mmCIF file of C-alpha atoms in Angstrom:
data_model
loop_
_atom_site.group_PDB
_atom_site.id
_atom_site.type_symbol
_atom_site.label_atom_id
_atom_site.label_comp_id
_atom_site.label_asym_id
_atom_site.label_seq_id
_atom_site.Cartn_x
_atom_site.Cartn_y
_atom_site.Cartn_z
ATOM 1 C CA UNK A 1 173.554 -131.116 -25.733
ATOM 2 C CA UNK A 2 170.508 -130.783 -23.169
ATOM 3 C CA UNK A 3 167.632 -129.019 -24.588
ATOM 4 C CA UNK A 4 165.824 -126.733 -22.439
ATOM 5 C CA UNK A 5 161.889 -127.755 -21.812
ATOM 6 C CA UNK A 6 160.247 -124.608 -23.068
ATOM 7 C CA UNK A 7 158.046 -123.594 -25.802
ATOM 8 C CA UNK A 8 157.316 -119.537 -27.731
ATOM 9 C CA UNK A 9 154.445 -118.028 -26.775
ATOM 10 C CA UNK A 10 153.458 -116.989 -30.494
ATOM 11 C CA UNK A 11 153.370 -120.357 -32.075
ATOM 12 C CA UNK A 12 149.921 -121.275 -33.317
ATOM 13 C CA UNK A 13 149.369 -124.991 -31.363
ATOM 14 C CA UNK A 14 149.154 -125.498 -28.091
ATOM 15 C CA UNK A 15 151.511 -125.780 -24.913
ATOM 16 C CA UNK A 16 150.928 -128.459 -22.207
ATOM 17 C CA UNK A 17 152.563 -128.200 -18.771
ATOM 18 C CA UNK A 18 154.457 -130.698 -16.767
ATOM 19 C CA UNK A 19 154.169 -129.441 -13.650
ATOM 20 C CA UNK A 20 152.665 -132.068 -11.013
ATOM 21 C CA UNK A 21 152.548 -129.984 -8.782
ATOM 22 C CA UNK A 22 150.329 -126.939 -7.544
ATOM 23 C CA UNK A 23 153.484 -124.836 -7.300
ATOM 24 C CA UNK A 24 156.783 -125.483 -9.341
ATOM 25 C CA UNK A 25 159.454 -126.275 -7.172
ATOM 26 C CA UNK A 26 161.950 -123.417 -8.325
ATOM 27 C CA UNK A 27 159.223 -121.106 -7.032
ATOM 28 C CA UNK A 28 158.573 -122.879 -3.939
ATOM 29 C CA UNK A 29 162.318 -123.012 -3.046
ATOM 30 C CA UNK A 30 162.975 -119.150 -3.694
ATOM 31 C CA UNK A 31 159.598 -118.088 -1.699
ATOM 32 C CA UNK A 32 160.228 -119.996 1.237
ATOM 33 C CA UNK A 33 163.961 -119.108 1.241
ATOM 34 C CA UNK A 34 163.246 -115.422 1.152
ATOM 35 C CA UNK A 35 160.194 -115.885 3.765
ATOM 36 C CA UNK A 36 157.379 -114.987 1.139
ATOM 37 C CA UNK A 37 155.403 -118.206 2.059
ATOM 38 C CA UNK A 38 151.652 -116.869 2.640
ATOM 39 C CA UNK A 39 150.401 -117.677 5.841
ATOM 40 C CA UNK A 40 147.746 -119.527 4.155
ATOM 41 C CA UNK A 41 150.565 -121.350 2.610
ATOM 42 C CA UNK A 42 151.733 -122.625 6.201
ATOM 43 C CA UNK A 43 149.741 -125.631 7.577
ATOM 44 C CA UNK A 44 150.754 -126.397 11.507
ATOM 45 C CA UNK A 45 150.322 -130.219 12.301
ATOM 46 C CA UNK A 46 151.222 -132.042 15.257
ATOM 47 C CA UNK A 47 153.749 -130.743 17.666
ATOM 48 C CA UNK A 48 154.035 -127.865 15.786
ATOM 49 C CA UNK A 49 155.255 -128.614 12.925
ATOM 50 C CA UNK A 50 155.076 -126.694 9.855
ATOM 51 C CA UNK A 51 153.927 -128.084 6.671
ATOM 52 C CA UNK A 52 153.561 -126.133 3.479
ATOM 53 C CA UNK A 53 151.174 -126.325 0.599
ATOM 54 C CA UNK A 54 152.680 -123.097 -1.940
ATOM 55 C CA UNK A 55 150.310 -122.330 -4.621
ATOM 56 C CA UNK A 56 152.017 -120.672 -7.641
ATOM 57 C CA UNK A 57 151.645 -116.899 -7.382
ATOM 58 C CA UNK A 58 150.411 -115.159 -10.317
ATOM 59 C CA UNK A 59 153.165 -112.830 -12.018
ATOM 60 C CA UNK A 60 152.605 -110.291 -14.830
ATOM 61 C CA UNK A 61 153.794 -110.958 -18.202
ATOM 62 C CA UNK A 62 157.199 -109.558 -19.368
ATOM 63 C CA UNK A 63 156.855 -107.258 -22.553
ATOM 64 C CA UNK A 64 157.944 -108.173 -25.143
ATOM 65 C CA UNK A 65 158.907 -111.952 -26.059
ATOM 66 C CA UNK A 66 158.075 -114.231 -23.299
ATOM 67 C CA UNK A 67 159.366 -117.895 -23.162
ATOM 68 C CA UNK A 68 157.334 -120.229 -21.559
ATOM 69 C CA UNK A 69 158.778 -123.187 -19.034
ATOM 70 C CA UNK A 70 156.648 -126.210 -19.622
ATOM 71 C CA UNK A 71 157.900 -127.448 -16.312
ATOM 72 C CA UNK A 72 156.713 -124.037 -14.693
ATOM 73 C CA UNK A 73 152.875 -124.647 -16.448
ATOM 74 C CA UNK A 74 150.235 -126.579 -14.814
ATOM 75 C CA UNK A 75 148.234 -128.985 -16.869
ATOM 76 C CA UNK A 76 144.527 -129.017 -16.549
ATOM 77 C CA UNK A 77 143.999 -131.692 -13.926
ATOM 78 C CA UNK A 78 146.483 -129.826 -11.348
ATOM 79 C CA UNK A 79 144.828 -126.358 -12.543
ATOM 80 C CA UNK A 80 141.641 -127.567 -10.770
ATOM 81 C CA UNK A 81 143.167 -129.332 -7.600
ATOM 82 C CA UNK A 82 144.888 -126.080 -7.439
ATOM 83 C CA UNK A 83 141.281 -124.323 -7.119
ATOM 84 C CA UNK A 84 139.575 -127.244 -5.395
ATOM 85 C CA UNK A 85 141.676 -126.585 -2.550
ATOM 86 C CA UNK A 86 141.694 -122.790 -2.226
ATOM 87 C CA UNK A 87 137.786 -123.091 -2.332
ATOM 88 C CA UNK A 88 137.657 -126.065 0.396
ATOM 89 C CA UNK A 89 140.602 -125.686 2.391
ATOM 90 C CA UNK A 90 141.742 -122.050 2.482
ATOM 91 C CA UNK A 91 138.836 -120.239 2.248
ATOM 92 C CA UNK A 92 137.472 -121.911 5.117
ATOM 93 C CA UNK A 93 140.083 -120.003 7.228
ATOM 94 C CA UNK A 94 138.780 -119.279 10.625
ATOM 95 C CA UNK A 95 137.091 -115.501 11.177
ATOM 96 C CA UNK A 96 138.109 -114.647 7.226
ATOM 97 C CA UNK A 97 133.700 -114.173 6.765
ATOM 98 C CA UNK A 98 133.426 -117.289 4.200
ATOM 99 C CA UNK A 99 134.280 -119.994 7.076
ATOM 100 C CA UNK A 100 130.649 -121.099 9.568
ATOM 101 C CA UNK A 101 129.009 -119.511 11.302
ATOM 102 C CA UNK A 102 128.922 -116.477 8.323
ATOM 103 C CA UNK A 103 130.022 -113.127 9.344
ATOM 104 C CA UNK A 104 130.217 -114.096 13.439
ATOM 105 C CA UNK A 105 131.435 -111.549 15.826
ATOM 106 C CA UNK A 106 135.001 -112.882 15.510
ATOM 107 C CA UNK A 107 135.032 -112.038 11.483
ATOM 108 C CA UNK A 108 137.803 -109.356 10.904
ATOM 109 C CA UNK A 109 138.595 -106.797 7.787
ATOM 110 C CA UNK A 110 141.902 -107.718 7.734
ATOM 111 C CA UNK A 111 141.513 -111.433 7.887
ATOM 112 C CA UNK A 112 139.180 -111.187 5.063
ATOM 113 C CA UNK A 113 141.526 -108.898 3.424
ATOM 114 C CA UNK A 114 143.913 -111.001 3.660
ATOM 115 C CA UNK A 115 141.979 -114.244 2.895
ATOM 116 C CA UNK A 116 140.536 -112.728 -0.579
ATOM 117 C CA UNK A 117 144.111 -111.171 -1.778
ATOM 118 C CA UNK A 118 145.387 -114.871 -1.359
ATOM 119 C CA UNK A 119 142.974 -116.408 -3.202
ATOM 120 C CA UNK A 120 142.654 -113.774 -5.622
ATOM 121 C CA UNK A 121 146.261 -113.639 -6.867
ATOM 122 C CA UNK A 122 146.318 -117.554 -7.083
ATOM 123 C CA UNK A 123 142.715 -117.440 -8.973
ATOM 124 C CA UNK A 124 144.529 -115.026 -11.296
ATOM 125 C CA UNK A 125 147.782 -117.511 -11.860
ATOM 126 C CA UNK A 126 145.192 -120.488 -12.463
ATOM 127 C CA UNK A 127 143.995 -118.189 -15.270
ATOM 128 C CA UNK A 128 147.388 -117.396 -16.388
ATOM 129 C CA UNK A 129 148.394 -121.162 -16.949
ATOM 130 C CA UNK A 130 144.877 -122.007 -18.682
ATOM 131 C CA UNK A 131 145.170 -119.396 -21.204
ATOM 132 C CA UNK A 132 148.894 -119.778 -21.889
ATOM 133 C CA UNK A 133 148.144 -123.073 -22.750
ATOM 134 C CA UNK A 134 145.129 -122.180 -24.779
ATOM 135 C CA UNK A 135 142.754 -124.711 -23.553
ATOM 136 C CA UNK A 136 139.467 -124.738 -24.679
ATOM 137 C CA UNK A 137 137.731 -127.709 -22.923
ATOM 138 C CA UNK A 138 134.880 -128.529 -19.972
ATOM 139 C CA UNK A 139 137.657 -128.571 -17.479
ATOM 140 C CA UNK A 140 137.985 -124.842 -18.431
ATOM 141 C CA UNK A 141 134.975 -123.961 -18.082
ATOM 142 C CA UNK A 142 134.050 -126.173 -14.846
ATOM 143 C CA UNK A 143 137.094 -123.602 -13.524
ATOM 144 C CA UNK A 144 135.725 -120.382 -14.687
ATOM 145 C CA UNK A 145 132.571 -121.684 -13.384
ATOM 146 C CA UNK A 146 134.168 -121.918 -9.664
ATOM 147 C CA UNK A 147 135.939 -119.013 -10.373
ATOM 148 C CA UNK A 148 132.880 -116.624 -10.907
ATOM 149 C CA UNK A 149 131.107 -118.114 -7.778
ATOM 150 C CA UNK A 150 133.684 -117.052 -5.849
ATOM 151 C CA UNK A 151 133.696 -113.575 -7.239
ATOM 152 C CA UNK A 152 130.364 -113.187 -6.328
ATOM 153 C CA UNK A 153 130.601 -114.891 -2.963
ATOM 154 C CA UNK A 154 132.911 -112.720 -2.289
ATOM 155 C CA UNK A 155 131.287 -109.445 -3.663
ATOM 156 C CA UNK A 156 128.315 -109.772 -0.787
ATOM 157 C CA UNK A 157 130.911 -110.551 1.752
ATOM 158 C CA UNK A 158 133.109 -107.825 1.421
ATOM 159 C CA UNK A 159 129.958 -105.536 1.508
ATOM 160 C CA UNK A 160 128.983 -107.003 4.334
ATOM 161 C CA UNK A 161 131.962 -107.389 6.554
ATOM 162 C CA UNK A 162 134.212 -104.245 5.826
ATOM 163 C CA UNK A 163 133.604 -100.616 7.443
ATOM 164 C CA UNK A 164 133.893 -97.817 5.053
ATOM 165 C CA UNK A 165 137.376 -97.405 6.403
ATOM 166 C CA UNK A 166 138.829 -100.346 4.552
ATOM 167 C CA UNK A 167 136.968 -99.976 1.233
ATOM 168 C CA UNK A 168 140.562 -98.077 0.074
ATOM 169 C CA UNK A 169 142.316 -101.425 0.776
ATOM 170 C CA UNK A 170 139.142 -103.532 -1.425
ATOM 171 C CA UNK A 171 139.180 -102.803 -4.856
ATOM 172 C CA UNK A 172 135.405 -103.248 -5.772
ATOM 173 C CA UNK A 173 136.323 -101.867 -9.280
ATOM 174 C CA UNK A 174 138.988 -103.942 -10.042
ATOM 175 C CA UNK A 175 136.938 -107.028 -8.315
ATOM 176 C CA UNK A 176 134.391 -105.960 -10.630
ATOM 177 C CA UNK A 177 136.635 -106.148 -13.739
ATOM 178 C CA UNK A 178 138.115 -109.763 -12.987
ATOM 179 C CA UNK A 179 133.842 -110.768 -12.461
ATOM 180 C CA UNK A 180 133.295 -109.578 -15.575
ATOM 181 C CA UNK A 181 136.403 -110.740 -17.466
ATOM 182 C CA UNK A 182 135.884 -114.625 -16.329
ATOM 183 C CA UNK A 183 131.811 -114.285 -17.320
ATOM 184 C CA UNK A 184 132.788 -113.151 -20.472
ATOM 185 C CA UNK A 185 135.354 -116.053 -21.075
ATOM 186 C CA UNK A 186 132.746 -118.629 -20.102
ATOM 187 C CA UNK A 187 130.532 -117.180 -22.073
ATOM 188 C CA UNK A 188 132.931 -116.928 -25.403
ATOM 189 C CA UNK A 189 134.055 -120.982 -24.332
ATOM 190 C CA UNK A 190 130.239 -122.003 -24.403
ATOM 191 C CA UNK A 191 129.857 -120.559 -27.740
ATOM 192 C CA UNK A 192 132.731 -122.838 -29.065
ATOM 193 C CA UNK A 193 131.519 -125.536 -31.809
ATOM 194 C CA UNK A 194 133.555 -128.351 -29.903
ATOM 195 C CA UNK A 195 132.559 -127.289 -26.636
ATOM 196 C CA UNK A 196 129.864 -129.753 -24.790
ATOM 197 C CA UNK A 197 126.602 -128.644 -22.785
ATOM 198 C CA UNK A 198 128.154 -128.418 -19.211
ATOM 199 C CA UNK A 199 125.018 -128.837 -16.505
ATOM 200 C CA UNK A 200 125.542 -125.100 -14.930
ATOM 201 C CA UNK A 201 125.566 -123.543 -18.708
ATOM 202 C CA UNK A 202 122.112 -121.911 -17.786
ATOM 203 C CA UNK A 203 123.120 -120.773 -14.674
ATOM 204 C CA UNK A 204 126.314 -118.915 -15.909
ATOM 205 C CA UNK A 205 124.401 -117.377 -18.260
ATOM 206 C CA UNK A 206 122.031 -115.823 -16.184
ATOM 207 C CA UNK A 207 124.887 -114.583 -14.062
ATOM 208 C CA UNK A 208 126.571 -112.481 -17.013
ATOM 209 C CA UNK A 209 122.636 -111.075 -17.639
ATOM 210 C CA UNK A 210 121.951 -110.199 -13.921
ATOM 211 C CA UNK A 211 125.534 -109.015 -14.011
ATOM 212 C CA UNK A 212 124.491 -105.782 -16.422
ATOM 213 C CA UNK A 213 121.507 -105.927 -15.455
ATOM 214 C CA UNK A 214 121.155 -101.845 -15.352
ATOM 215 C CA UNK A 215 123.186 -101.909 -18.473
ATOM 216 C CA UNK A 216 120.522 -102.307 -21.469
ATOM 217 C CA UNK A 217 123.096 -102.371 -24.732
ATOM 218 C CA UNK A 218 125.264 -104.961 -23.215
ATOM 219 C CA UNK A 219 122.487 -107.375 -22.280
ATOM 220 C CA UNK A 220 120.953 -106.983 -25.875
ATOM 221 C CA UNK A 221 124.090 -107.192 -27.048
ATOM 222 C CA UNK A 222 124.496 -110.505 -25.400
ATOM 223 C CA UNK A 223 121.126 -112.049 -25.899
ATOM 224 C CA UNK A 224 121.481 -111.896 -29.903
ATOM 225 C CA UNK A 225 124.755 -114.124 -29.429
ATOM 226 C CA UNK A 226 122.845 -116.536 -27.968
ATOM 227 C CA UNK A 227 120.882 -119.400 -29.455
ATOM 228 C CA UNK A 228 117.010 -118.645 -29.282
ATOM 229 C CA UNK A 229 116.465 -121.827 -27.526
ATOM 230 C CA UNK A 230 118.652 -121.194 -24.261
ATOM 231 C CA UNK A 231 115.926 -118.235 -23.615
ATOM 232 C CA UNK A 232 113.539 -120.329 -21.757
ATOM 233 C CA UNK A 233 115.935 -122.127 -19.553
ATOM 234 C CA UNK A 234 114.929 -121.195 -16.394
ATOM 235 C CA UNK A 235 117.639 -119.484 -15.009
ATOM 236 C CA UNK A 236 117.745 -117.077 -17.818
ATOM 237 C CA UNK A 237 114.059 -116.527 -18.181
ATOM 238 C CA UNK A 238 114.297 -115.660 -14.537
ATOM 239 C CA UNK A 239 117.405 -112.724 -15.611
ATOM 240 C CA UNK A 240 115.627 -111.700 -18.129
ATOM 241 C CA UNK A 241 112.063 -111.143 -16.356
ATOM 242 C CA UNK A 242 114.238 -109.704 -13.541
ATOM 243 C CA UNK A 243 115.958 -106.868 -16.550
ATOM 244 C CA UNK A 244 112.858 -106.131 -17.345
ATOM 245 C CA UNK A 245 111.537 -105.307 -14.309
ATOM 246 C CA UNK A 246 114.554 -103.404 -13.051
ATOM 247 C CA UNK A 247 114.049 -101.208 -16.006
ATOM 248 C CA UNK A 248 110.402 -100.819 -15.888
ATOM 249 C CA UNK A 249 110.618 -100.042 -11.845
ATOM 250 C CA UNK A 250 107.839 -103.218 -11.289
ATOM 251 C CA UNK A 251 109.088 -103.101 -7.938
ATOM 252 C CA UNK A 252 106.640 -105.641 -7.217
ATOM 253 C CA UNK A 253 107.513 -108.069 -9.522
ATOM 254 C CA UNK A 254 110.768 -107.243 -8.699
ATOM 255 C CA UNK A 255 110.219 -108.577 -5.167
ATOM 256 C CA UNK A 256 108.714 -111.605 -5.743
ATOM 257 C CA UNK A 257 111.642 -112.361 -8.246
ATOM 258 C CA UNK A 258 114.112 -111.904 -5.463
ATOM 259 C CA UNK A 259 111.826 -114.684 -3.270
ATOM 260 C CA UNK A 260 112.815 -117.445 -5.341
ATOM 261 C CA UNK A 261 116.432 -116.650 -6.416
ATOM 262 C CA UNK A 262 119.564 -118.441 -5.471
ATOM 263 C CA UNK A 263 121.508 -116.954 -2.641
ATOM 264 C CA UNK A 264 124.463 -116.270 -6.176
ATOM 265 C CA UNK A 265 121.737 -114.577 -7.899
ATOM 266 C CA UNK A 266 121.010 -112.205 -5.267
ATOM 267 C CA UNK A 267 124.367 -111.272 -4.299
ATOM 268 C CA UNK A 268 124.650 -110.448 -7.854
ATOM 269 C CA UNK A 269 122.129 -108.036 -7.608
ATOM 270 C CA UNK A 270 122.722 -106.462 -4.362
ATOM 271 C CA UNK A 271 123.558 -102.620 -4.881
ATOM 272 C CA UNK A 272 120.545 -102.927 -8.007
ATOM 273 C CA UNK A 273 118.383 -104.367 -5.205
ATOM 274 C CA UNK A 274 119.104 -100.787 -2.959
ATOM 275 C CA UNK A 275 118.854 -98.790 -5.734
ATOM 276 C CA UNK A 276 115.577 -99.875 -7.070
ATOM 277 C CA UNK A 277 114.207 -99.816 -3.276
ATOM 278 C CA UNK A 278 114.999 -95.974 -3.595
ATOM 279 C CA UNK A 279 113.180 -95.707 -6.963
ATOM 280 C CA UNK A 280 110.331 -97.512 -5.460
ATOM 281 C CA UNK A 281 110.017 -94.752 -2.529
ATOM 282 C CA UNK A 282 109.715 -92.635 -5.651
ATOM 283 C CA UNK A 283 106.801 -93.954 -6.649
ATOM 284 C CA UNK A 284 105.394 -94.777 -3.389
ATOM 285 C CA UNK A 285 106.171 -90.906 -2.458
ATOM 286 C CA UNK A 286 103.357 -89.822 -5.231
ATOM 287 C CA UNK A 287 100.857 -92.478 -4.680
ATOM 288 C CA UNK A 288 100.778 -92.067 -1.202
ATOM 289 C CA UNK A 289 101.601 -88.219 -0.893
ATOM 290 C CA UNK A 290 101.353 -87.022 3.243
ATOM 291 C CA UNK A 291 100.008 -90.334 4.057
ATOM 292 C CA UNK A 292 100.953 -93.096 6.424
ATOM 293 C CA UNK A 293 101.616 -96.754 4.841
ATOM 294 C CA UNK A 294 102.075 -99.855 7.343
ATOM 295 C CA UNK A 295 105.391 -100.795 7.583
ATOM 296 C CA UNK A 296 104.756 -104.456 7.273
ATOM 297 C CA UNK A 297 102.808 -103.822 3.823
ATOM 298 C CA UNK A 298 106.251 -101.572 2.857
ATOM 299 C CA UNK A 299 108.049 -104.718 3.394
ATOM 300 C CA UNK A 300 105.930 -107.083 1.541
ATOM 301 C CA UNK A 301 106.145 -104.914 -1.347
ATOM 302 C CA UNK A 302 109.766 -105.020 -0.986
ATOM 303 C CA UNK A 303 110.344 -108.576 -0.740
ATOM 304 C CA UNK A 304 113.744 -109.506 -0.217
ATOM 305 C CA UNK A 305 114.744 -106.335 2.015
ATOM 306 C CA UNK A 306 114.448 -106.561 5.575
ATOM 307 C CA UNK A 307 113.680 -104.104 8.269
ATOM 308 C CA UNK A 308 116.956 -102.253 8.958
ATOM 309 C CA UNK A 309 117.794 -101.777 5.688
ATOM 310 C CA UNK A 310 114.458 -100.169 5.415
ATOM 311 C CA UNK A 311 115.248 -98.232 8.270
ATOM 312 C CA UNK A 312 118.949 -96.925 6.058
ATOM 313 C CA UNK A 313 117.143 -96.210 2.842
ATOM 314 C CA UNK A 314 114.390 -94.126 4.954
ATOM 315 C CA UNK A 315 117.202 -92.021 6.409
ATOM 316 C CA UNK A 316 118.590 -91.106 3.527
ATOM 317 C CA UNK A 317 115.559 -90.048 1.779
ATOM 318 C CA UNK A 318 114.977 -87.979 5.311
ATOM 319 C CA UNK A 319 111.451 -90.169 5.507
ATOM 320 C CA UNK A 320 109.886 -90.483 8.738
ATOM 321 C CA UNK A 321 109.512 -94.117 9.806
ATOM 322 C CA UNK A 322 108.076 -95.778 13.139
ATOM 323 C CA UNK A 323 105.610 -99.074 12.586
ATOM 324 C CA UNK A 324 104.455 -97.093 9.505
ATOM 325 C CA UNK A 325 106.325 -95.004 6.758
ATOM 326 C CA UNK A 326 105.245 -90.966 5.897
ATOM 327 C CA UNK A 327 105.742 -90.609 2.668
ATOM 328 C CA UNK A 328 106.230 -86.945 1.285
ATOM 329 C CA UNK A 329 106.647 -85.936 -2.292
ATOM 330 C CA UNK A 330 110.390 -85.039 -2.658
ATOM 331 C CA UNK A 331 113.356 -85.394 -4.983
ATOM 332 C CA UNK A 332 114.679 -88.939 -4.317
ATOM 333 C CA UNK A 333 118.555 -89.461 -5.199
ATOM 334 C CA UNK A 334 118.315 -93.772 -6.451
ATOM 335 C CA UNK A 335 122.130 -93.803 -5.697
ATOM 336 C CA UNK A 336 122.888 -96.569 -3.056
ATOM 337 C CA UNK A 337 124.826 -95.706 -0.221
ATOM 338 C CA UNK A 338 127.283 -97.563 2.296
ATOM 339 C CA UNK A 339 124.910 -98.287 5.218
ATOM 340 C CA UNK A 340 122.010 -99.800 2.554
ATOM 341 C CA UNK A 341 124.517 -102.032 1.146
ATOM 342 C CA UNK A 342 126.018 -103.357 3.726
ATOM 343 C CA UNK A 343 122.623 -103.920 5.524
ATOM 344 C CA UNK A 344 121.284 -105.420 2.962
ATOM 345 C CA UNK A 345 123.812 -107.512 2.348
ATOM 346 C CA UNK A 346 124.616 -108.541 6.122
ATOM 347 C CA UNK A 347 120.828 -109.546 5.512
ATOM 348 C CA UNK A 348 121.074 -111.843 2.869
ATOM 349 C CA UNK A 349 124.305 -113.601 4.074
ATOM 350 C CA UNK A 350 122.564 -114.988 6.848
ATOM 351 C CA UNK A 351 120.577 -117.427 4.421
ATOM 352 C CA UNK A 352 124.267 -118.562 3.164
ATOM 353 C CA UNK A 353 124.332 -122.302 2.720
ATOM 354 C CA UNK A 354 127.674 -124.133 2.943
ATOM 355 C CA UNK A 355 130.375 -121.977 1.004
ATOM 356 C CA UNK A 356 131.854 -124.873 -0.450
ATOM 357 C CA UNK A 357 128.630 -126.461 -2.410
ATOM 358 C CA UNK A 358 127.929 -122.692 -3.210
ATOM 359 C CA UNK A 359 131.365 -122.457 -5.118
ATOM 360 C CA UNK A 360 132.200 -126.203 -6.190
ATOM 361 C CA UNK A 361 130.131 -127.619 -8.541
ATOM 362 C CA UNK A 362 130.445 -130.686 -10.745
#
C-alpha cells in the first residue's frame, strides 16, 4: 500500500520539505489552469513566448488539525532562491519605484501596488515553510535578514511614491506588523545557544532599536535581553545615542546622527525624523521668539531634512518662511503629516544605492 508523503504538524521534531522547486507543481498546474498566474509570474522571451517562474503563494492555515505535504514544503536552500529572486529579478520591475532610476516620472501607485502585494504574499509563504519546518539555522536568519530590508525599503518607498488617495489600498499598519514580527524573530534566532555570529547581527539589532525608537519600555525591554558586550558595536551604539536623543529633543545631535546613517537606518526613522523637526520648531519658537533665523542655519541644525520639507513642516505650524524663518511662540502639534513624509522621504530616496546590495546580503 502507497504511503502518503506527509507529516502532523504537532509532533515535537522537525519536518523537511522535498520540494525542488520554488512552487510545487500541483499549485503551479491549478494557478495557471484557472489564470491566477501573477503577472510577475509571466516572463516574455523571444518571439513572444511566455515563460513562467510561479512562486508558491502564501495560504492561511486551516483550523484545526493541519497535515503537512512534505512534497508541498520547501527546504532551506530553495527557501532562499525563492527570495533571491523576488529581490533581484522581480522587484526590479520597470516603473514599480524600487527598479533605477528611483522614483522617475514613469513610477506608478498601482505598479508599486502591485509590485509590493506580490512580493509580500510570497515573503509571507517563505515564512510559512521556514517555520513549519521549525528551522533554526544561519540560513534562517540570512532570510529574515533580507526579509526586513525589504520591509524597510519598502516603507520609504511607499511614502514616497503614493498620493494620499491610495494610502486605503497600502496597509502601513499591517506593513508595520509583518516589520516588526520578522525583527522580533531574528532577534529571538540570535539569542539561540546553537546559533552562530552572522556578520549583519549588529546591524539587525540596531534596526529592531531604531524601530521603537519613540517607544521607551520596549527598547529597555530589549536591551536587558541582550548581552552587555553587543552595546558598543557600532551600529547599536549609534541606535542607542540616536533613542536618546529622540527622547531628550537634542535635535542637534539628532542631526548629525542622521549624517552618517545608512540609507536602512534612515528610512527606519523617517516619520520620527518629521516629528522631531516639529518638536525642534518648539524649541526654536521660544529661543528665538518674533525673530528672524537664516534659513540655511535652520537647515544645518536640521541635518538630514532638506528645503521643501522645511517648507511642509513650516506650513503646518502656519510659520512664515522666505530665505529666513519667523518664529512665533505658539502651540506646536509634533504629529507628522502626509506632505512632510512624503517630502522627506522623496528626499532621502534620491541617495538610494542599488536596491539589490541594499536588500541581499551575504
Amino acid at each position: 500500500m502507497h504511503r502518503k508523503n506527509t507529516a502532523s504538524n504537532d509532533e515535537d521534531k522537525s519536518v523537511y520539505g522535498t520540494c525542488l522547486e520554488m512552487c510545487p507543481e500541483a499549485e503551479f498546474i491549478s494557478r495557471k489552469r484557472d489564470n491566477l498566474l501573477s503577472r510577475f509570474e509571466k516572463i516574455k522571451e523571444a518571439h513572444d513566448e511566455i515563460q513562467y517562474i510561479a512562486l508558491k503563494a502564501y495560504r492561511r492555515p486551516a483550523a484545526g488539525r493541519m497535515e503537512i505535504l512534505l512534497h508541498e514544503l520547501r527546504p532551506p536552500s530553495v527557501l532562499l532562491d525563492t527570495l533571491r529572486h523576488l529581490f533581484t529579478k522581480i522587484l526590479q520591475w520597470p516603473n514599480g519605484g524600487f527598479d533605477s532610476p528611483f522614483l522617475s516620472a514613469l513610477s506608478t501607485e498601482n505598479t508599486f501596488l502591485s509590485l509590493y502585494n506580490f512580493i509580500h504574499d510570497r515573503v509571507r509563504s517563505v515564512r510559512q515553510d521556514f517555520i513549519i519546518q521549525r528551522i533554526i539555522n544561519s540560513t534562517y536568519a540570512t532570510a529574515l535578514e533580507w526579509i526586513i530590508r525589504f520591509y524597510i525599503l519598502s516603507f520609504i518607498t511607499a511614502n514616497a511614491i503614493l498620493a494620499e488617495k491610495y494610502h486605503s489600498e497600502w496597509s502601513e499598519t499591517l506593513h508595520q506588523e509583518q516589520l516588526a514580527s520578522a525583527l522580533y524573530s531574528l532577534s529571538s534566532l540570535y539569542l539561540t545557544p546553537t546559533m552562530t555570529l552572522t556578520p549583519h547581527k549588529a546591524e539587525m539589532l540596531a534596526y529592531r532599536i531604531l524601530f521603537h525608537i519613540d517607544n521607551t519600555e520596549a527598547v529597555s525591554s530589549f536591551l536587558v535581553s541582550l548581552p552587555r558586550s553587543t552595546l558598543s558595536w557600532p551600529p547599536i551604539a549609534r541606535a542607542l545615542r540616536f533613542f536618546t536623543s529622540f527622547h531628550c529633543g537634542n535635535y542637534m545631535l539628532y542631526g548629525k546622527l542622521l549624517a552618517e546613517a545608512t540609507f536602512l537606518e534612515k528610512a527606519l526613522l523617517l516619520t520620527h525624523s518629521v516629528k522631531l523637526s516639529k518638536r525642534a520648531f518648539q524649541i526654536m519658537s521660544k529661543a528665538y521668539n518674533k525673530q528672524s533665523v537664516p534659513l540655511d542655519d535652520v537647515l544645518n541644525w536640521l541635518c538630514g531634512v532638506d528645503r521643501e520639507t522645511l517648507v511642509h513642516v513650516c506650513r503646518s505650524l502656519n510659520i512664515e518662511m522666505s530665505t529666513s524663518i519667523h518664529f512665533k511662540i505658539a502651540t506646536i502639534s509634533t504629529r507628522e503629516s502626509r506632505n512632510e513624509v512624503k517630502s522627506l522621504a522623496t528626499y532621502w530616496s534620491s541617495e538610494r544605492v542599488n536596491t539589490t546590495e541594499c536588500i541581499v546580503k551575504t
